[in-house]
PDB file of N, CA, C and O in Angstrom:
ATOM      1  N   CYS L  16    -171.669 114.899 181.559  1.00  0.00           N
ATOM      2  CA  CYS L  16    -171.692 116.224 182.050  1.00  0.00           C
ATOM      3  C   CYS L  16    -171.572 117.121 180.897  1.00  0.00           C
ATOM      4  O   CYS L  16    -171.214 116.639 179.547  1.00  0.00           O
ATOM      5  N   SER L  17    -172.298 118.434 180.917  1.00  0.00           N
ATOM      6  CA  SER L  17    -172.546 119.008 179.638  1.00  0.00           C
ATOM      7  C   SER L  17    -171.523 120.578 179.930  1.00  0.00           C
ATOM      8  O   SER L  17    -171.496 120.721 181.048  1.00  0.00           O
ATOM      9  N   MET L  18    -171.198 121.045 178.410  1.00  0.00           N
ATOM     10  CA  MET L  18    -170.806 122.343 178.524  1.00  0.00           C
ATOM     11  C   MET L  18    -171.913 123.442 179.529  1.00  0.00           C
ATOM     12  O   MET L  18    -172.731 123.360 179.202  1.00  0.00           O
ATOM     13  N   ARG L  19    -171.294 124.050 180.607  1.00  0.00           N
ATOM     14  CA  ARG L  19    -172.271 125.086 180.878  1.00  0.00           C
ATOM     15  C   ARG L  19    -171.889 126.287 180.378  1.00  0.00           C
ATOM     16  O   ARG L  19    -171.283 127.210 180.146  1.00  0.00           O
ATOM     17  N   LEU L  20    -173.140 126.732 179.443  1.00  0.00           N
ATOM     18  CA  LEU L  20    -172.882 127.870 178.674  1.00  0.00           C
ATOM     19  C   LEU L  20    -173.710 128.947 179.402  1.00  0.00           C
ATOM     20  O   LEU L  20    -174.862 128.833 180.319  1.00  0.00           O
ATOM     21  N   PRO L  21    -173.898 130.290 179.332  1.00  0.00           N
ATOM     22  CA  PRO L  21    -174.814 130.989 180.047  1.00  0.00           C
ATOM     23  C   PRO L  21    -176.066 131.107 179.266  1.00  0.00           C
ATOM     24  O   PRO L  21    -176.230 131.110 178.135  1.00  0.00           O
ATOM     25  N   ASN L  22    -177.004 131.352 180.427  1.00  0.00           N
ATOM     26  CA  ASN L  22    -178.801 131.166 179.875  1.00  0.00           C
ATOM     27  C   ASN L  22    -179.350 131.865 181.424  1.00  0.00           C
ATOM     28  O   ASN L  22    -178.820 132.480 182.095  1.00  0.00           O
ATOM     29  N   LYS L  23    -180.807 131.315 180.984  1.00  0.00           N
ATOM     30  CA  LYS L  23    -181.283 132.209 182.174  1.00  0.00           C
ATOM     31  C   LYS L  23    -180.943 131.495 183.575  1.00  0.00           C
ATOM     32  O   LYS L  23    -181.003 131.981 184.893  1.00  0.00           O
ATOM     33  N   VAL L  24    -180.372 130.429 183.528  1.00  0.00           N
ATOM     34  CA  VAL L  24    -180.128 129.497 185.130  1.00  0.00           C
ATOM     35  C   VAL L  24    -178.499 129.937 185.239  1.00  0.00           C
ATOM     36  O   VAL L  24    -177.994 129.704 186.048  1.00  0.00           O
ATOM     37  N   THR L  25    -178.180 129.637 184.144  1.00  0.00           N
ATOM     38  CA  THR L  25    -176.319 129.692 184.497  1.00  0.00           C
ATOM     39  C   THR L  25    -175.823 131.218 184.201  1.00  0.00           C
ATOM     40  O   THR L  25    -175.922 131.797 183.377  1.00  0.00           O
ATOM     41  N   GLN L  26    -175.106 131.665 185.094  1.00  0.00           N
ATOM     42  CA  GLN L  26    -174.490 132.996 185.346  1.00  0.00           C
ATOM     43  C   GLN L  26    -173.604 132.896 184.203  1.00  0.00           C
ATOM     44  O   GLN L  26    -172.782 132.311 184.036  1.00  0.00           O
ATOM     45  N   TYR L  27    -173.379 134.067 183.755  1.00  0.00           N
ATOM     46  CA  TYR L  27    -171.957 134.396 182.836  1.00  0.00           C
ATOM     47  C   TYR L  27    -170.635 134.182 183.663  1.00  0.00           C
ATOM     48  O   TYR L  27    -169.984 132.631 182.945  1.00  0.00           O
ATOM     49  N   SER L  28    -170.620 134.221 184.743  1.00  0.00           N
ATOM     50  CA  SER L  28    -169.037 133.672 185.673  1.00  0.00           C
ATOM     51  C   SER L  28    -169.109 132.759 186.003  1.00  0.00           C
ATOM     52  O   SER L  28    -168.291 132.201 186.071  1.00  0.00           O
ATOM     53  N   LYS L  29    -170.295 132.023 185.768  1.00  0.00           N
ATOM     54  CA  LYS L  29    -170.305 130.687 186.455  1.00  0.00           C
ATOM     55  C   LYS L  29    -170.322 129.516 184.899  1.00  0.00           C
ATOM     56  O   LYS L  29    -170.366 128.473 185.323  1.00  0.00           O
ATOM     57  N   SER L  30    -169.755 130.505 183.503  1.00  0.00           N
ATOM     58  CA  SER L  30    -170.167 129.666 182.289  1.00  0.00           C
ATOM     59  C   SER L  30    -168.699 129.477 182.128  1.00  0.00           C
ATOM     60  O   SER L  30    -167.554 129.709 182.496  1.00  0.00           O
ATOM     61  N   VAL L  31    -168.521 128.215 181.209  1.00  0.00           N
ATOM     62  CA  VAL L  31    -167.121 127.713 180.445  1.00  0.00           C
ATOM     63  C   VAL L  31    -166.713 129.226 179.756  1.00  0.00           C
ATOM     64  O   VAL L  31    -165.498 129.393 179.586  1.00  0.00           O
ATOM     65  N   ILE L  32    -167.471 129.834 179.217  1.00  0.00           N
ATOM     66  CA  ILE L  32    -167.209 131.728 178.541  1.00  0.00           C
ATOM     67  C   ILE L  32    -166.435 132.011 179.254  1.00  0.00           C
ATOM     68  O   ILE L  32    -165.303 133.015 178.979  1.00  0.00           O
ATOM     69  N   ALA L  33    -166.877 132.275 180.332  1.00  0.00           N
ATOM     70  CA  ALA L  33    -165.722 133.591 182.007  1.00  0.00           C
ATOM     71  C   ALA L  33    -164.376 132.731 181.882  1.00  0.00           C
ATOM     72  O   ALA L  33    -163.479 133.925 182.519  1.00  0.00           O
ATOM     73  N   LYS L  34    -164.138 131.606 181.333  1.00  0.00           N
ATOM     74  CA  LYS L  34    -162.963 130.969 181.676  1.00  0.00           C
ATOM     75  C   LYS L  34    -161.947 131.504 180.514  1.00  0.00           C
ATOM     76  O   LYS L  34    -160.749 131.744 180.467  1.00  0.00           O
ATOM     77  N   PHE L  35    -162.471 131.822 179.229  1.00  0.00           N
ATOM     78  CA  PHE L  35    -161.946 132.454 178.097  1.00  0.00           C
ATOM     79  C   PHE L  35    -160.442 133.808 178.322  1.00  0.00           C
ATOM     80  O   PHE L  35    -159.851 133.050 178.074  1.00  0.00           O
ATOM     81  N   PRO L  36    -161.038 134.787 179.157  1.00  0.00           N
ATOM     82  CA  PRO L  36    -160.121 135.726 179.197  1.00  0.00           C
ATOM     83  C   PRO L  36    -159.338 135.266 179.473  1.00  0.00           C
ATOM     84  O   PRO L  36    -157.477 135.427 179.363  1.00  0.00           O
ATOM     85  N   GLU L  37    -159.211 134.301 181.308  1.00  0.00           N
ATOM     86  CA  GLU L  37    -157.708 133.939 181.712  1.00  0.00           C
ATOM     87  C   GLU L  37    -156.876 133.084 181.000  1.00  0.00           C
ATOM     88  O   GLU L  37    -155.448 133.129 181.077  1.00  0.00           O
ATOM     89  N   ILE L  38    -157.897 132.244 180.356  1.00  0.00           N
ATOM     90  CA  ILE L  38    -156.871 131.330 179.489  1.00  0.00           C
ATOM     91  C   ILE L  38    -155.830 132.040 178.302  1.00  0.00           C
ATOM     92  O   ILE L  38    -154.949 131.705 178.054  1.00  0.00           O
ATOM     93  N   LEU L  39    -156.760 133.186 177.524  1.00  0.00           N
ATOM     94  CA  LEU L  39    -156.034 133.819 176.697  1.00  0.00           C
ATOM     95  C   LEU L  39    -154.866 134.543 177.281  1.00  0.00           C
ATOM     96  O   LEU L  39    -153.860 134.911 176.465  1.00  0.00           O
ATOM     97  N   THR L  40    -155.326 135.007 177.920  1.00  0.00           N
ATOM     98  CA  THR L  40    -154.245 136.193 178.888  1.00  0.00           C
ATOM     99  C   THR L  40    -152.874 135.494 179.142  1.00  0.00           C
ATOM    100  O   THR L  40    -151.900 135.882 179.035  1.00  0.00           O
ATOM    101  N   VAL L  41    -152.859 134.026 179.829  1.00  0.00           N
ATOM    102  CA  VAL L  41    -152.042 133.282 180.215  1.00  0.00           C
ATOM    103  C   VAL L  41    -151.068 133.012 178.830  1.00  0.00           C
ATOM    104  O   VAL L  41    -149.730 133.029 178.433  1.00  0.00           O
ATOM    105  N   LEU L  42    -151.885 132.509 177.486  1.00  0.00           N
ATOM    106  CA  LEU L  42    -151.055 131.638 176.650  1.00  0.00           C
ATOM    107  C   LEU L  42    -151.023 133.167 175.322  1.00  0.00           C
ATOM    108  O   LEU L  42    -150.108 133.061 174.928  1.00  0.00           O
ATOM    109  N   ARG L  43    -151.345 134.044 176.060  1.00  0.00           N
ATOM    110  CA  ARG L  43    -150.503 135.484 175.177  1.00  0.00           C
ATOM    111  C   ARG L  43    -149.274 136.104 175.430  1.00  0.00           C
ATOM    112  O   ARG L  43    -148.302 136.110 174.878  1.00  0.00           O
ATOM    113  N   GLU L  44    -148.757 135.538 177.076  1.00  0.00           N
ATOM    114  CA  GLU L  44    -147.460 135.852 177.456  1.00  0.00           C
ATOM    115  C   GLU L  44    -146.424 134.426 176.867  1.00  0.00           C
ATOM    116  O   GLU L  44    -145.572 135.153 176.692  1.00  0.00           O
ATOM    117  N   GLN L  45    -147.134 133.302 176.745  1.00  0.00           N
ATOM    118  CA  GLN L  45    -146.214 132.233 176.122  1.00  0.00           C
ATOM    119  C   GLN L  45    -146.923 131.090 176.126  1.00  0.00           C
ATOM    120  O   GLN L  45    -148.021 130.743 176.138  1.00  0.00           O
ATOM    121  N   ASP L  46    -146.147 130.152 174.957  1.00  0.00           N
ATOM    122  CA  ASP L  46    -146.918 128.946 174.976  1.00  0.00           C
ATOM    123  C   ASP L  46    -146.781 128.071 176.336  1.00  0.00           C
ATOM    124  O   ASP L  46    -145.519 127.860 176.833  1.00  0.00           O
ATOM    125  N   MET L  47    -147.857 127.421 176.040  1.00  0.00           N
ATOM    126  CA  MET L  47    -147.408 126.588 177.301  1.00  0.00           C
ATOM    127  C   MET L  47    -148.341 124.828 176.716  1.00  0.00           C
ATOM    128  O   MET L  47    -149.021 124.518 175.587  1.00  0.00           O
ATOM    129  N   THR L  48    -147.538 123.736 177.290  1.00  0.00           N
ATOM    130  CA  THR L  48    -148.331 122.444 177.151  1.00  0.00           C
ATOM    131  C   THR L  48    -149.982 122.624 178.008  1.00  0.00           C
ATOM    132  O   THR L  48    -149.987 123.291 178.655  1.00  0.00           O
ATOM    133  N   PRO L  49    -150.498 121.636 177.575  1.00  0.00           N
ATOM    134  CA  PRO L  49    -151.855 121.799 178.072  1.00  0.00           C
ATOM    135  C   PRO L  49    -151.743 121.500 179.544  1.00  0.00           C
ATOM    136  O   PRO L  49    -152.422 122.022 180.608  1.00  0.00           O
ATOM    137  N   ASN L  50    -151.086 121.079 180.380  1.00  0.00           N
ATOM    138  CA  ASN L  50    -150.417 120.251 181.409  1.00  0.00           C
ATOM    139  C   ASN L  50    -149.918 121.904 182.021  1.00  0.00           C
ATOM    140  O   ASN L  50    -150.560 121.852 183.401  1.00  0.00           O
ATOM    141  N   GLU L  51    -148.933 122.505 181.882  1.00  0.00           N
ATOM    142  CA  GLU L  51    -149.008 123.576 182.273  1.00  0.00           C
ATOM    143  C   GLU L  51    -149.406 124.545 182.337  1.00  0.00           C
ATOM    144  O   GLU L  51    -149.866 125.163 183.382  1.00  0.00           O
ATOM    145  N   LEU L  52    -150.530 124.789 181.531  1.00  0.00           N
ATOM    146  CA  LEU L  52    -151.597 126.133 181.261  1.00  0.00           C
ATOM    147  C   LEU L  52    -153.176 125.413 182.526  1.00  0.00           C
ATOM    148  O   LEU L  52    -152.736 126.340 182.950  1.00  0.00           O
ATOM    149  N   LEU L  53    -153.015 124.024 182.811  1.00  0.00           N
ATOM    150  CA  LEU L  53    -153.873 123.810 183.842  1.00  0.00           C
ATOM    151  C   LEU L  53    -153.521 123.939 184.832  1.00  0.00           C
ATOM    152  O   LEU L  53    -153.955 124.606 185.970  1.00  0.00           O
ATOM    153  N   GLU L  54    -152.189 123.918 185.548  1.00  0.00           N
ATOM    154  CA  GLU L  54    -151.581 124.329 186.447  1.00  0.00           C
ATOM    155  C   GLU L  54    -151.408 125.278 186.704  1.00  0.00           C
ATOM    156  O   GLU L  54    -151.611 125.864 187.857  1.00  0.00           O
ATOM    157  N   SER L  55    -151.292 126.200 186.239  1.00  0.00           N
ATOM    158  CA  SER L  55    -151.298 127.653 186.269  1.00  0.00           C
ATOM    159  C   SER L  55    -152.320 128.348 186.271  1.00  0.00           C
ATOM    160  O   SER L  55    -152.043 129.395 186.879  1.00  0.00           O
ATOM    161  N   ILE L  56    -153.712 127.802 185.745  1.00  0.00           N
ATOM    162  CA  ILE L  56    -154.659 128.505 185.984  1.00  0.00           C
ATOM    163  C   ILE L  56    -155.602 127.626 187.458  1.00  0.00           C
ATOM    164  O   ILE L  56    -156.783 128.364 187.579  1.00  0.00           O
ATOM    165  N   ALA L  57    -155.876 126.455 186.761  1.00  0.00           N
ATOM    166  CA  ALA L  57    -156.425 125.728 187.986  1.00  0.00           C
ATOM    167  C   ALA L  57    -155.982 125.621 189.326  1.00  0.00           C
ATOM    168  O   ALA L  57    -154.750 125.208 190.181  1.00  0.00           O
ATOM    169  N   GLY L  58    -157.125 125.854 190.079  1.00  0.00           N
ATOM    170  CA  GLY L  58    -157.216 126.101 191.585  1.00  0.00           C
ATOM    171  C   GLY L  58    -157.545 124.955 192.319  1.00  0.00           C
ATOM    172  O   GLY L  58    -158.298 124.422 191.264  1.00  0.00           O
ATOM    173  N   ASP L  59    -157.626 125.005 193.443  1.00  0.00           N
ATOM    174  CA  ASP L  59    -159.206 124.207 194.139  1.00  0.00           C
ATOM    175  C   ASP L  59    -160.659 124.418 193.398  1.00  0.00           C
ATOM    176  O   ASP L  59    -160.993 123.734 193.351  1.00  0.00           O
ATOM    177  N   ARG L  60    -160.622 125.449 192.970  1.00  0.00           N
ATOM    178  CA  ARG L  60    -161.791 126.513 193.264  1.00  0.00           C
ATOM    179  C   ARG L  60    -162.465 125.935 191.645  1.00  0.00           C
ATOM    180  O   ARG L  60    -163.364 125.887 191.126  1.00  0.00           O
ATOM    181  N   GLU L  61    -161.170 125.104 190.751  1.00  0.00           N
ATOM    182  CA  GLU L  61    -161.881 124.953 189.621  1.00  0.00           C
ATOM    183  C   GLU L  61    -161.674 123.761 188.942  1.00  0.00           C
ATOM    184  O   GLU L  61    -161.515 122.839 189.570  1.00  0.00           O
ATOM    185  N   ASN L  62    -162.642 123.581 188.233  1.00  0.00           N
ATOM    186  CA  ASN L  62    -163.033 122.215 187.455  1.00  0.00           C
ATOM    187  C   ASN L  62    -162.198 121.913 186.637  1.00  0.00           C
ATOM    188  O   ASN L  62    -162.349 122.776 185.431  1.00  0.00           O
ATOM    189  N   MET L  63    -161.570 120.741 186.468  1.00  0.00           N
ATOM    190  CA  MET L  63    -160.458 120.619 185.379  1.00  0.00           C
ATOM    191  C   MET L  63    -161.507 120.480 184.022  1.00  0.00           C
ATOM    192  O   MET L  63    -161.115 121.251 183.248  1.00  0.00           O
ATOM    193  N   SER L  64    -162.809 120.222 184.090  1.00  0.00           N
ATOM    194  CA  SER L  64    -163.585 119.517 182.531  1.00  0.00           C
ATOM    195  C   SER L  64    -163.578 120.864 182.092  1.00  0.00           C
ATOM    196  O   SER L  64    -163.836 121.102 181.012  1.00  0.00           O
ATOM    197  N   GLU L  65    -164.283 121.650 183.379  1.00  0.00           N
ATOM    198  CA  GLU L  65    -164.390 123.088 182.609  1.00  0.00           C
ATOM    199  C   GLU L  65    -163.363 123.601 181.718  1.00  0.00           C
ATOM    200  O   GLU L  65    -163.629 124.392 180.792  1.00  0.00           O
ATOM    201  N   ILE L  66    -162.251 123.589 182.232  1.00  0.00           N
ATOM    202  CA  ILE L  66    -161.441 124.159 181.821  1.00  0.00           C
ATOM    203  C   ILE L  66    -161.003 123.741 180.505  1.00  0.00           C
ATOM    204  O   ILE L  66    -160.900 124.418 179.247  1.00  0.00           O
ATOM    205  N   LEU L  67    -161.069 122.063 180.435  1.00  0.00           N
ATOM    206  CA  LEU L  67    -160.862 121.309 178.658  1.00  0.00           C
ATOM    207  C   LEU L  67    -161.814 121.779 178.095  1.00  0.00           C
ATOM    208  O   LEU L  67    -161.730 121.757 177.185  1.00  0.00           O
ATOM    209  N   ASP L  68    -163.262 122.256 178.465  1.00  0.00           N
ATOM    210  CA  ASP L  68    -164.312 122.307 177.585  1.00  0.00           C
ATOM    211  C   ASP L  68    -163.954 123.693 176.774  1.00  0.00           C
ATOM    212  O   ASP L  68    -164.346 124.076 175.940  1.00  0.00           O
ATOM    213  N   ALA L  69    -163.279 124.789 178.028  1.00  0.00           N
ATOM    214  CA  ALA L  69    -163.149 126.128 177.309  1.00  0.00           C
ATOM    215  C   ALA L  69    -162.392 125.951 176.265  1.00  0.00           C
ATOM    216  O   ALA L  69    -162.201 127.009 175.535  1.00  0.00           O
ATOM    217  N   LEU L  70    -161.067 125.162 176.592  1.00  0.00           N
ATOM    218  CA  LEU L  70    -160.142 124.890 175.533  1.00  0.00           C
ATOM    219  C   LEU L  70    -160.323 124.282 174.094  1.00  0.00           C
ATOM    220  O   LEU L  70    -160.144 125.115 173.190  1.00  0.00           O
ATOM    221  N   ASP L  71    -161.694 123.765 173.999  1.00  0.00           N
ATOM    222  CA  ASP L  71    -162.266 122.958 172.977  1.00  0.00           C
ATOM    223  C   ASP L  71    -162.598 124.541 172.297  1.00  0.00           C
ATOM    224  O   ASP L  71    -162.622 124.039 171.176  1.00  0.00           O
ATOM    225  N   CYS L  72    -163.432 124.633 172.898  1.00  0.00           N
ATOM    226  CA  CYS L  72    -164.189 125.700 172.514  1.00  0.00           C
ATOM    227  C   CYS L  72    -163.350 127.138 171.939  1.00  0.00           C
ATOM    228  O   CYS L  72    -163.597 127.494 170.339  1.00  0.00           O
ATOM    229  N   LEU L  73    -162.019 127.362 172.567  1.00  0.00           N
ATOM    230  CA  LEU L  73    -161.130 128.577 171.822  1.00  0.00           C
ATOM    231  C   LEU L  73    -160.760 127.801 170.946  1.00  0.00           C
ATOM    232  O   LEU L  73    -160.114 128.212 169.887  1.00  0.00           O
ATOM    233  N   PHE L  74    -160.041 126.397 170.900  1.00  0.00           N
ATOM    234  CA  PHE L  74    -159.653 125.834 169.342  1.00  0.00           C
ATOM    235  C   PHE L  74    -160.664 125.892 168.483  1.00  0.00           C
ATOM    236  O   PHE L  74    -160.097 126.336 167.262  1.00  0.00           O
ATOM    237  N   ALA L  75    -161.943 125.801 168.855  1.00  0.00           N
ATOM    238  CA  ALA L  75    -162.883 125.577 167.348  1.00  0.00           C
ATOM    239  C   ALA L  75    -163.271 126.887 167.160  1.00  0.00           C
ATOM    240  O   ALA L  75    -163.335 127.341 165.978  1.00  0.00           O
ATOM    241  N   LEU L  76    -162.872 128.305 167.833  1.00  0.00           N
ATOM    242  CA  LEU L  76    -162.953 129.597 167.714  1.00  0.00           C
ATOM    243  C   LEU L  76    -161.577 130.124 166.652  1.00  0.00           C
ATOM    244  O   LEU L  76    -161.577 130.835 166.305  1.00  0.00           O
ATOM    245  N   ARG L  77    -160.804 129.062 166.606  1.00  0.00           N
ATOM    246  CA  ARG L  77    -159.413 129.580 166.225  1.00  0.00           C
ATOM    247  C   ARG L  77    -158.528 130.602 167.322  1.00  0.00           C
ATOM    248  O   ARG L  77    -158.023 131.488 166.343  1.00  0.00           O
ATOM    249  N   LYS L  78    -158.888 130.640 168.306  1.00  0.00           N
ATOM    250  CA  LYS L  78    -158.201 131.500 168.947  1.00  0.00           C
ATOM    251  C   LYS L  78    -157.070 130.756 169.429  1.00  0.00           C
ATOM    252  O   LYS L  78    -156.133 131.601 170.080  1.00  0.00           O
ATOM    253  N   ILE L  79    -156.948 129.461 169.799  1.00  0.00           N
ATOM    254  CA  ILE L  79    -155.539 129.028 170.102  1.00  0.00           C
ATOM    255  C   ILE L  79    -155.460 128.118 168.952  1.00  0.00           C
ATOM    256  O   ILE L  79    -156.204 127.571 168.367  1.00  0.00           O
ATOM    257  N   GLU L  80    -154.202 127.369 168.892  1.00  0.00           N
ATOM    258  CA  GLU L  80    -153.601 126.289 168.134  1.00  0.00           C
ATOM    259  C   GLU L  80    -152.843 125.608 168.789  1.00  0.00           C
ATOM    260  O   GLU L  80    -152.200 125.999 169.816  1.00  0.00           O
ATOM    261  N   LEU L  81    -152.355 124.370 168.763  1.00  0.00           N
ATOM    262  CA  LEU L  81    -151.569 123.261 168.756  1.00  0.00           C
ATOM    263  C   LEU L  81    -150.181 123.228 168.193  1.00  0.00           C
ATOM    264  O   LEU L  81    -150.174 123.752 167.099  1.00  0.00           O
ATOM    265  N   VAL L  82    -149.176 123.910 168.559  1.00  0.00           N
ATOM    266  CA  VAL L  82    -147.862 123.695 167.777  1.00  0.00           C
ATOM    267  C   VAL L  82    -147.042 123.048 168.256  1.00  0.00           C
ATOM    268  O   VAL L  82    -147.190 121.936 169.392  1.00  0.00           O
ATOM    269  N   GLN L  83    -146.047 122.656 167.487  1.00  0.00           N
ATOM    270  CA  GLN L  83    -144.750 121.574 167.888  1.00  0.00           C
ATOM    271  C   GLN L  83    -145.111 120.296 168.119  1.00  0.00           C
ATOM    272  O   GLN L  83    -145.054 119.898 169.024  1.00  0.00           O
ATOM    273  N   GLU L  84    -145.941 119.897 166.893  1.00  0.00           N
ATOM    274  CA  GLU L  84    -146.429 118.145 166.708  1.00  0.00           C
ATOM    275  C   GLU L  84    -147.132 118.004 167.824  1.00  0.00           C
ATOM    276  O   GLU L  84    -147.236 117.162 168.478  1.00  0.00           O
ATOM    277  N   GLY L  85    -148.415 119.448 167.941  1.00  0.00           N
ATOM    278  CA  GLY L  85    -149.513 119.370 169.112  1.00  0.00           C
ATOM    279  C   GLY L  85    -148.940 119.134 170.677  1.00  0.00           C
ATOM    280  O   GLY L  85    -149.818 119.164 171.726  1.00  0.00           O
ATOM    281  N   SER L  86    -147.861 119.400 170.840  1.00  0.00           N
ATOM    282  CA  SER L  86    -147.258 119.685 172.166  1.00  0.00           C
ATOM    283  C   SER L  86    -147.497 120.950 173.197  1.00  0.00           C
ATOM    284  O   SER L  86    -147.650 120.807 174.276  1.00  0.00           O
ATOM    285  N   ARG L  87    -147.560 122.012 172.197  1.00  0.00           N
ATOM    286  CA  ARG L  87    -147.790 123.259 172.934  1.00  0.00           C
ATOM    287  C   ARG L  87    -149.027 124.218 172.256  1.00  0.00           C
ATOM    288  O   ARG L  87    -149.326 123.826 171.375  1.00  0.00           O
ATOM    289  N   LEU L  88    -149.730 124.714 173.455  1.00  0.00           N
ATOM    290  CA  LEU L  88    -151.002 125.701 173.102  1.00  0.00           C
ATOM    291  C   LEU L  88    -150.296 126.779 172.960  1.00  0.00           C
ATOM    292  O   LEU L  88    -149.784 127.487 173.639  1.00  0.00           O
ATOM    293  N   HIS L  89    -150.946 127.417 171.759  1.00  0.00           N
ATOM    294  CA  HIS L  89    -150.881 128.680 171.066  1.00  0.00           C
ATOM    295  C   HIS L  89    -151.654 129.873 171.348  1.00  0.00           C
ATOM    296  O   HIS L  89    -152.336 129.328 170.480  1.00  0.00           O
ATOM    297  N   TYR L  90    -151.405 130.907 171.427  1.00  0.00           N
ATOM    298  CA  TYR L  90    -152.490 131.672 170.980  1.00  0.00           C
ATOM    299  C   TYR L  90    -152.546 132.168 170.105  1.00  0.00           C
ATOM    300  O   TYR L  90    -151.155 132.586 169.148  1.00  0.00           O
ATOM    301  N   VAL L  91    -153.365 132.338 169.082  1.00  0.00           N
ATOM    302  CA  VAL L  91    -153.246 132.726 167.973  1.00  0.00           C
ATOM    303  C   VAL L  91    -153.998 134.649 167.453  1.00  0.00           C
ATOM    304  O   VAL L  91    -155.075 134.972 167.702  1.00  0.00           O
ATOM    305  N   GLU L  92    -152.736 135.197 166.727  1.00  0.00           N
ATOM    306  CA  GLU L  92    -153.110 136.364 166.788  1.00  0.00           C
ATOM    307  C   GLU L  92    -153.430 136.920 165.934  1.00  0.00           C
ATOM    308  O   GLU L  92    -153.149 136.302 164.364  1.00  0.00           O
ATOM    309  N   ARG L  93    -154.960 137.614 165.214  1.00  0.00           N
ATOM    310  CA  ARG L  93    -154.943 137.524 164.059  1.00  0.00           C
ATOM    311  C   ARG L  93    -155.039 139.097 163.812  1.00  0.00           C
ATOM    312  O   ARG L  93    -154.962 140.214 164.404  1.00  0.00           O
ATOM    313  N   ASP L  94    -155.054 139.749 162.420  1.00  0.00           N
ATOM    314  CA  ASP L  94    -154.328 141.191 161.787  1.00  0.00           C
ATOM    315  C   ASP L  94    -155.992 141.447 161.955  1.00  0.00           C
ATOM    316  O   ASP L  94    -157.013 141.035 161.457  1.00  0.00           O
ATOM    317  N   SER L  95    -156.401 143.071 162.661  1.00  0.00           N
ATOM    318  CA  SER L  95    -157.160 143.584 162.785  1.00  0.00           C
ATOM    319  C   SER L  95    -157.837 144.127 160.995  1.00  0.00           C
ATOM    320  O   SER L  95    -156.904 144.839 160.859  1.00  0.00           O
ATOM    321  N   VAL L  96    -159.004 144.492 160.935  1.00  0.00           N
ATOM    322  CA  VAL L  96    -159.080 144.701 159.650  1.00  0.00           C
ATOM    323  C   VAL L  96    -159.718 146.093 159.282  1.00  0.00           C
ATOM    324  O   VAL L  96    -159.737 146.734 160.690  1.00  0.00           O
TER     325      VAL L  96
END
């Protein structure tokens, strides 16, 4: 299975990137374990591997980080220039 990125075939709304705002909105409110986050945003319509792909991307982009010995996800706020 590969990560779905927007392109001519895959619409933005069906891509992994479309999940970023929902994940970041939840994590702005409070830190959560990965399991808590999955439970809060994943419904029957969601594919867990897509959410995990989105988390991988957000971690690589340094928008989220693992805190408390890797047990909780944290939204990383950056100072604007």
